[in-house]
Structures are given as C-alpha cells and as structure tokens.
Coordinates of C-alpha atoms in Angstrom, one line a residue:
X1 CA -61.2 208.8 210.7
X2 CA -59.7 207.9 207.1
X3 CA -59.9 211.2 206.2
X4 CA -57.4 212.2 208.5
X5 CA -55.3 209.6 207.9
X6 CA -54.2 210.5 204.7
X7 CA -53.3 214.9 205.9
X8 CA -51.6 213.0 208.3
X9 CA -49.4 210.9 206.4
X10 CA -48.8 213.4 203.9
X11 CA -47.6 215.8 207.1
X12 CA -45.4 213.3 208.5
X13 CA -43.9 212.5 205.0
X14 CA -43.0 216.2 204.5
X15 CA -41.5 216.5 208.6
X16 CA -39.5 213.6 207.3
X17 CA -38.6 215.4 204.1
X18 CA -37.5 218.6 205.8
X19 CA -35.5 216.5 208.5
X20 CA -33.6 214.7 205.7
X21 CA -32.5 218.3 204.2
X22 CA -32.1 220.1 207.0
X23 CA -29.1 217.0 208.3
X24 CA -28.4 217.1 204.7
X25 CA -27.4 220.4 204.6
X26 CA -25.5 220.2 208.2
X27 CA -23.3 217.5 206.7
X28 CA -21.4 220.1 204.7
X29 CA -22.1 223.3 207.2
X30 CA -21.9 224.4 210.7
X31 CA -24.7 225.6 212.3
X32 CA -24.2 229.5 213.3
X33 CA -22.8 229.7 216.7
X34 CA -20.6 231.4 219.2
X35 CA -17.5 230.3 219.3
X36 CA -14.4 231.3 221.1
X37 CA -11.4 229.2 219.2
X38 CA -10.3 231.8 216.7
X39 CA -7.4 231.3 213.8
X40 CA -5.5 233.8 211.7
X41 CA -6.6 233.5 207.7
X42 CA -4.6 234.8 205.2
X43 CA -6.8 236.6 202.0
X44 CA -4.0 237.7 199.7
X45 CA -5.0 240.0 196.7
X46 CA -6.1 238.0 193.6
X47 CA -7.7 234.9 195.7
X48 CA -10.2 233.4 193.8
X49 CA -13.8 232.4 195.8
X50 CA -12.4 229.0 195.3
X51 CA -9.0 229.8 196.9
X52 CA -10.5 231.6 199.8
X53 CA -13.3 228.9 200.6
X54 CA -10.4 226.0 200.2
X55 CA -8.0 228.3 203.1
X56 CA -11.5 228.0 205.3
X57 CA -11.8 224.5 205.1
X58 CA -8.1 223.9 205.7
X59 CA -8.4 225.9 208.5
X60 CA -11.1 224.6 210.3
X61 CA -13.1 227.9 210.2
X62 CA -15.7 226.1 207.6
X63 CA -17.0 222.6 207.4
X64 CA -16.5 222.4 204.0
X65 CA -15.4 224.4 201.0
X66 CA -18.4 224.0 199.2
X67 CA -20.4 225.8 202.1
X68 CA -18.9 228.6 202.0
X69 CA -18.6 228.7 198.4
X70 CA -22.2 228.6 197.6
X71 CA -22.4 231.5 200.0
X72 CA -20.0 233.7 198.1
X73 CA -21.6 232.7 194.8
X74 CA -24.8 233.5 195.8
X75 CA -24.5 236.8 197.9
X76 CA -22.9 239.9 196.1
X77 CA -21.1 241.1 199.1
X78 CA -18.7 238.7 198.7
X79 CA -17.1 240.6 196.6
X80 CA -16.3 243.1 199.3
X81 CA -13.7 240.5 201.0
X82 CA -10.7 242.8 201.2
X83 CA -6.7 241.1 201.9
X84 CA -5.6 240.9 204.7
X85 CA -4.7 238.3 207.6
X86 CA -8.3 238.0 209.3
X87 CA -9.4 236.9 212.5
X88 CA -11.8 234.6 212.6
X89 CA -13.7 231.4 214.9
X90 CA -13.6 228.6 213.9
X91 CA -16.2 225.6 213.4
X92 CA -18.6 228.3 212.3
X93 CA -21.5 228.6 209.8
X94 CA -20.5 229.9 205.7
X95 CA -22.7 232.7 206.3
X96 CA -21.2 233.3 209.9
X97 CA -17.9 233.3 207.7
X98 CA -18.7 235.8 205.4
X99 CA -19.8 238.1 208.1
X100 CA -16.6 238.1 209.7
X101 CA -14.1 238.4 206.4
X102 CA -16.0 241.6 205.8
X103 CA -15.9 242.9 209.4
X104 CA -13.2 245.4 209.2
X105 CA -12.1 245.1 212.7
X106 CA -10.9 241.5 212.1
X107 CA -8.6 242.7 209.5
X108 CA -5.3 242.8 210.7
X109 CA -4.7 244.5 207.3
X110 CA -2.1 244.6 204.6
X111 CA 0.9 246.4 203.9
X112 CA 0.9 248.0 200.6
X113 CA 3.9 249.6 198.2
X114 CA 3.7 251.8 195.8
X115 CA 5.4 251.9 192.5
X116 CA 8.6 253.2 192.3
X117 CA 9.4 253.3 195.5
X118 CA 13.2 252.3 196.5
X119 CA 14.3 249.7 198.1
X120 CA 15.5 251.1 201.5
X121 CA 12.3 252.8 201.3
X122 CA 10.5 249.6 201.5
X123 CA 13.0 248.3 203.6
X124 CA 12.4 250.7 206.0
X125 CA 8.4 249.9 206.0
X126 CA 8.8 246.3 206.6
X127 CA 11.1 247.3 209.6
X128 CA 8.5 249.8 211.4
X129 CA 5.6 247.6 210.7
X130 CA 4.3 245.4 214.0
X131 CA 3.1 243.2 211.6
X132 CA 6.3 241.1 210.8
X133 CA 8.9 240.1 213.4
X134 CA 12.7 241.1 213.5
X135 CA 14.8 243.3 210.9
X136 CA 16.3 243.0 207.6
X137 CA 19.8 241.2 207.9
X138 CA 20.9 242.3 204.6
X139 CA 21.5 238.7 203.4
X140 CA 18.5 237.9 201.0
X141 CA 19.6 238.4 197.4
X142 CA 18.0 238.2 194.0
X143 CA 18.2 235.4 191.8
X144 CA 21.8 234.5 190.6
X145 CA 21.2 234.9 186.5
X146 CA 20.8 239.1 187.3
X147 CA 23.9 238.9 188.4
X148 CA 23.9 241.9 191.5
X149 CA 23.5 241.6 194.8
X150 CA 21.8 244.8 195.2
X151 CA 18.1 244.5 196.1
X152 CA 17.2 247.4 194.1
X153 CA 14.4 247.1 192.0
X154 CA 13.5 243.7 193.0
X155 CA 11.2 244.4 195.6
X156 CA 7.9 243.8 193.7
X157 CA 5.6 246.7 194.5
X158 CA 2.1 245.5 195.6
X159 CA -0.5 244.6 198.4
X160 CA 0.9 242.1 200.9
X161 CA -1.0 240.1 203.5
X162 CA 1.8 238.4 205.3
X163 CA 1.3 235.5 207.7
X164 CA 1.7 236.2 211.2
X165 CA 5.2 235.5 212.7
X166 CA 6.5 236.4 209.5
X167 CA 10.1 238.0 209.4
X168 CA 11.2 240.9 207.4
X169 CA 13.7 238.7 205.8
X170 CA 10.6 236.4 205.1
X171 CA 8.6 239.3 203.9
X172 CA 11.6 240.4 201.4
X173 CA 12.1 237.1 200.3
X174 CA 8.1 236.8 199.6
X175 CA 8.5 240.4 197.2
X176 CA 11.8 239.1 195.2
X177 CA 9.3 236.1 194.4
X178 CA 6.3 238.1 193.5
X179 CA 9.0 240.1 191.0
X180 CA 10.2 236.7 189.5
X181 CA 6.6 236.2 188.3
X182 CA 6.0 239.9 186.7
X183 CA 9.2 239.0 185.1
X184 CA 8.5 235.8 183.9
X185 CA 4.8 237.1 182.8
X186 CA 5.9 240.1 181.3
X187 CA 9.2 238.8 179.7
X188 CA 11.9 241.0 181.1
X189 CA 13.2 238.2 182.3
X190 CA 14.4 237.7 179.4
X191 CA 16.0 241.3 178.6
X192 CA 15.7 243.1 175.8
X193 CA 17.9 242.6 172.3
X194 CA 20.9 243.1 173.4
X195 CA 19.7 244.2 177.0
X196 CA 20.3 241.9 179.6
X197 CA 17.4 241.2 181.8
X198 CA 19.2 243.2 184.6
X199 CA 20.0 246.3 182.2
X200 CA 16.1 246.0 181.0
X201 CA 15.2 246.5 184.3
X202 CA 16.8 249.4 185.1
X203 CA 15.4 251.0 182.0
X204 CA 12.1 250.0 183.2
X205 CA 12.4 251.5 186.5
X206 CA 13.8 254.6 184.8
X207 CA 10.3 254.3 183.0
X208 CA 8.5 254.3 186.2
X209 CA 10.3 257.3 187.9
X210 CA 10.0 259.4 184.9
X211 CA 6.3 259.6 183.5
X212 CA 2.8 258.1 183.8
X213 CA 1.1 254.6 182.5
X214 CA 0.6 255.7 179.3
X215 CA 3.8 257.0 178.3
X216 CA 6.0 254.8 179.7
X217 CA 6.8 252.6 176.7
X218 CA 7.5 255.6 174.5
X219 CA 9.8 256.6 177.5
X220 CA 11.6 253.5 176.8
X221 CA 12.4 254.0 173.2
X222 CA 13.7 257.6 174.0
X223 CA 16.2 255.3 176.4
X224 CA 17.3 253.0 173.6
X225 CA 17.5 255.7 171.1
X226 CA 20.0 257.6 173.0
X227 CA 21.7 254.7 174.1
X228 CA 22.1 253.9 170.6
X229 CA 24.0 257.1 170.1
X230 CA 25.9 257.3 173.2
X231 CA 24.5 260.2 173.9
X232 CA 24.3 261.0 178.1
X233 CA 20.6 259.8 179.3
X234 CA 20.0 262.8 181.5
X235 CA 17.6 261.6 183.5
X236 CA 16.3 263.8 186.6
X237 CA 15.1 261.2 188.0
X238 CA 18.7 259.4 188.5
X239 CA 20.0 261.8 189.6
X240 CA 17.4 262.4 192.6
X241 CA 17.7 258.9 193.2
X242 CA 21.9 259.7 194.2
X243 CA 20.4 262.7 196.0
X244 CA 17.5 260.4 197.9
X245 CA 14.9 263.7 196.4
X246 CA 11.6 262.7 195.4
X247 CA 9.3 264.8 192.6
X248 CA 11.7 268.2 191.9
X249 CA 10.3 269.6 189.2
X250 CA 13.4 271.2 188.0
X251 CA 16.8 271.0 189.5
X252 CA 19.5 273.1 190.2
X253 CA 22.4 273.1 188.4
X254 CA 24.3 272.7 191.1
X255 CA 22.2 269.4 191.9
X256 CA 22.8 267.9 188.5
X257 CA 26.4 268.1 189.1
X258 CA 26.2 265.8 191.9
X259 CA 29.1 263.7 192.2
X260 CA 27.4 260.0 191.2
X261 CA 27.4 257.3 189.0
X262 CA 24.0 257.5 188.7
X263 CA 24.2 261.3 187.6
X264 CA 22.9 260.0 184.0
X265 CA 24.0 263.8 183.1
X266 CA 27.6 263.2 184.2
X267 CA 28.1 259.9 183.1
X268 CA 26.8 258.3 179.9
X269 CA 24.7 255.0 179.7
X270 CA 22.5 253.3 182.3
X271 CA 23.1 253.8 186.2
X272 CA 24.7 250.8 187.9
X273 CA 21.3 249.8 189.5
X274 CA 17.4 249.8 188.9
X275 CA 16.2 253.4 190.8
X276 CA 13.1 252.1 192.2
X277 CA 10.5 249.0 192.5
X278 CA 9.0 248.7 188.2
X279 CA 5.3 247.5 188.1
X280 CA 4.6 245.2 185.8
X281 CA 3.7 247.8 183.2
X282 CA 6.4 249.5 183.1
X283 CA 8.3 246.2 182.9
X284 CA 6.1 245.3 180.1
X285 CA 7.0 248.8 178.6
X286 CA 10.9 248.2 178.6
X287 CA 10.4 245.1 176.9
X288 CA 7.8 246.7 174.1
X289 CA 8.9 250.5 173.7
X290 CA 6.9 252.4 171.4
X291 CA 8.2 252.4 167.9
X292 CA 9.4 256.2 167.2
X293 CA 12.5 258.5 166.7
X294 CA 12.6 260.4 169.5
X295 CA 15.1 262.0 171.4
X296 CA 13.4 264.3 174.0
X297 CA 10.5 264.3 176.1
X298 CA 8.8 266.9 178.4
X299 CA 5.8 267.3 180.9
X300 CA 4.2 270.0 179.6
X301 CA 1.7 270.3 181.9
X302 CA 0.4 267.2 184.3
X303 CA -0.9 264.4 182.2
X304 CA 0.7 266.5 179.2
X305 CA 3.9 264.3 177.9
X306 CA 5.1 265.2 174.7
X307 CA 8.0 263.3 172.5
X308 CA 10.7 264.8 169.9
X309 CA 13.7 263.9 167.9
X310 CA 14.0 268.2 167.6
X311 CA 16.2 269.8 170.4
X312 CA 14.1 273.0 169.0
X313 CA 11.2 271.8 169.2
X314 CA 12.0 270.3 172.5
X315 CA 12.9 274.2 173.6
X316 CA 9.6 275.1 172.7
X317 CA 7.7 273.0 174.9
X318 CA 10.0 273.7 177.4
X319 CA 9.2 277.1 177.6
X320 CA 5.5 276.2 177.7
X321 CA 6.4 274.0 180.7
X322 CA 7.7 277.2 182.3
X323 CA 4.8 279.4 182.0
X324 CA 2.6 276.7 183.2
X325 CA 4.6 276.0 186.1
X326 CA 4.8 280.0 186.9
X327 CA 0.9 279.5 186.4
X328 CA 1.0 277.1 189.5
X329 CA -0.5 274.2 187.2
X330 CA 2.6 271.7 189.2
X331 CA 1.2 272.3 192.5

C-alpha cells in the first residue's frame, strides 16, 4: 500500500495545481459561451491592441483588458481587426472576442473619404448614409482663428467609424477635429511666411487637386513663385472646382472663361476658398515646397510631372502631352 500512496499524492497535488490555474485564469477571462446581450464597439483606424482591448473591457464584452490583450499579442490574426462599429456579446471569452471583431458580417463598417474631395461632396455622403441620423443644418463652422465660415477644406479626408446614433452634424463636427490635428501635426496651422494658415490651405488643396504624392511640394513652390510675381495661377483644377467637373484633361476655352472668382485664369492670386479636403501630405507639402525656380508644370504622361521656369520649354512638353494623349495613354 505505500507505494501507492505517494502516485497518489503526487496526482492529487497536480489536480490541485491545474484547479488553481484553471480559476486563476477565469479571474481575468470569461469562459467561451453563447450569449445573447450584444453591444455596439467602435474600432477606429489607428487603435492600438491596447486601445481596442481597454474599449472591450469598458464595454463589458471582455472580463478584462489583459485577456484579450494576451490574445491579440499572441495570435497574428489580430492584425486583421478592420474599423468599424462591430457587433458583438457581451461577457464573452478573449478568443470568443477576437473571432467576432474579424467576422465581417458584424461590421457595420466605415465610411471612408477620399482626398480631395469637396465639401458638399462629402456632405452629401454623410446625408445618404443609414449610418448616421438626421441632415447637415449648415451650422457647424471651423475654428474661429481661419477666419471663414465656409466648410471647405476642413473636412478631414479619412476612414470614419462613427458611433451609432451619431448625427451628420456630429459626424462633421468629428472631421473639422480630425483636420485640427493634421494641422497641428503638420504645421499648417501655422501658415506659411507670410501665408496665413487659411491661405496655406488653400494652396495645399490646390496641391492635392493638381498632381500626385510625390510632386505635390514642388507643386507648391510653382504656387509661391507665381504668387510672388503676380502673375495669374491658372490652375485647371479651380476652375473645375466653379464648374463642379472632376479630371478634364484639357478644357475648353470657353470653360476657362467661366465667370468665377475661383477662375485662377481670370482672376490673379489664390481662390477665395480651399477646392477640396488636403491630406496631410499635401498639407505637409504647402508648408515645405520644394526649393526650385519654376514657373510651369505639365503631366506628360500619367505618373510623368515635369517642372520649368521656360514657357519654351514648357511648350515642348506640352506637345509631348498631346501626342500621348492622341496615343490614348489618359484613358
């Protein structure tokens, strides 16, 4: 008999053991379960695995934050977690919890805005979508110091995951914020030499409308340097905005003597508002244009940009642009 006695103990020491951990481990997480009680959980875009697991707890869907956190440090799917306002039960397991952020169909999903668009473009979106509640009343504004009360240019273009029951004029008010931090982060608040913060933004979203990432900042210097001049902008670009056209690749004549103050071909120096919604780069571009001389720019050909202080030169290229668009390279 005392040779059993001591398997014995041992096996009751380890059942002990195992008991200990296993309640151990249920202090801090749910065990996996059915459940019916479900919550809305806002995931915006940038949330840190700290930020989500912290909106899990708070919400009752987790036991703890540290549950679910282990979880997403430790399985590589995690990183699949998309934004979104998600439906999920409550008083569920972290694994449970990770399953069900990365079910699509309990994504209500985001609404997203692309640079450059305008503002009653984006207006328009937030009033279709039967994700927010009511309509635009016209009466949120940007902050005072830009002195406007034109919404133009302020609506911060990016993915949104907006509570539910939240209003248009809730949702607007949300992208003005969004802009104040680009602004702050990449120092247009603060304008630009002389530039006021409001004047740098236009150039910026003149910067957006007119070419790709990489050129944008030397976009911006071709700005200042005619501004420096007084010599007319003649920008396409504002003058589709007057016309509410999108992506002419040449205009008529007849269309560039459209009646506007934001015909930059009529009327010299900057249009009276922003054209479109800057990103953050090309913020960051009117803020920092590209050191150079130049006058002129053309698309050659798509992804092609080229930059001139030579009207002759500038002809040149122009003429290349012509044969490649005859080529059917714009299409």
């Amino acid at each position: 008999m005392r040779s059993l006695i001591k398997p014995i103990a041992i096996s009751i020491i380890l059942t002990g053991l195992f008991v200990n951990l296993h309640n151990a481990f249920f202090l801090i997480d749910y065990r996996a379960k059915e459940n019916i009680e479900k919550i809305d959980v806002v995931i915006n875009s940038g949330d840190t695995g700290l930020e989500i697991s912290r909106k899990l707890f708070e919400q009752g869907v987790v036991k703890t934050s540290k549950a679910f956190y282990r979880v997403a440090l430790n399985e590589k799917r995690s990183a699949g977690i998309s934004p979104g306002v998600h439906n999920l039960d409550r008083k569920i397991s972290a694994h449970a919890a990770l399953d069900q952020l990365l079910d699509k169909s309990r994504n209500r999903g985001i609404l997203g805005f692309a640079e450059g668009l305008r503002a009653y473009e984006i207006v328009g979106i937030l009033d279709k979508s039967n994700l927010l509640e009511g309509k635009a009343s016209g009466l949120i504004l940007p902050n005072k110091k830009y002195g406007t009360t034109n919404i133009e240019g302020f609506l911060f273009p990016a993915q949104y995951a907006f509570a539910p029951q939240t209003t248009v004029d809730e949702a607007i008010s949300q992208m003005i914020e969004r802009f104040e931090i680009s602004a702050t982060n990449s120092k247009l608040s603060e304008g630009y030499g002389d530039y006021s913060a409001y004047q740098t933004l236009i150039i910026a979203s003149i910067a957006q409308a007119e070419g790709d990432k990489q050129d944008y900042a030397k976009i911006a210097r071709v700005i200042y340097n005619r501004l420096k001049i007084d010599m007319p902008l003649q920008m396409n670009t504002t003058v589709e905005y007057a016309a509410k056209l999108r992506g002419q690749i040449r205009m008529s004549y007849k269309q560039l003597e459209i009646n506007s103050k934001y015909n930059t071909y009529l009327n010299r120096g900057l249009p009276p508002s922003p054209i479109g919604s800057p990103g953050e780069d090309a913020m960051r571009a009117a803020v920092n244009p590209e050191n150079g001389d130049w006058l002129y720019f053309i698309t050659v050909k798509p992804q092609d940009t080229r930059f001139t202080n030579s009207f002759s030169q500038f002809n040149i290229w122009a003429n290349e642009f012509r044969a490649n668009e005859k080529a059917g390279l714009f299409k």
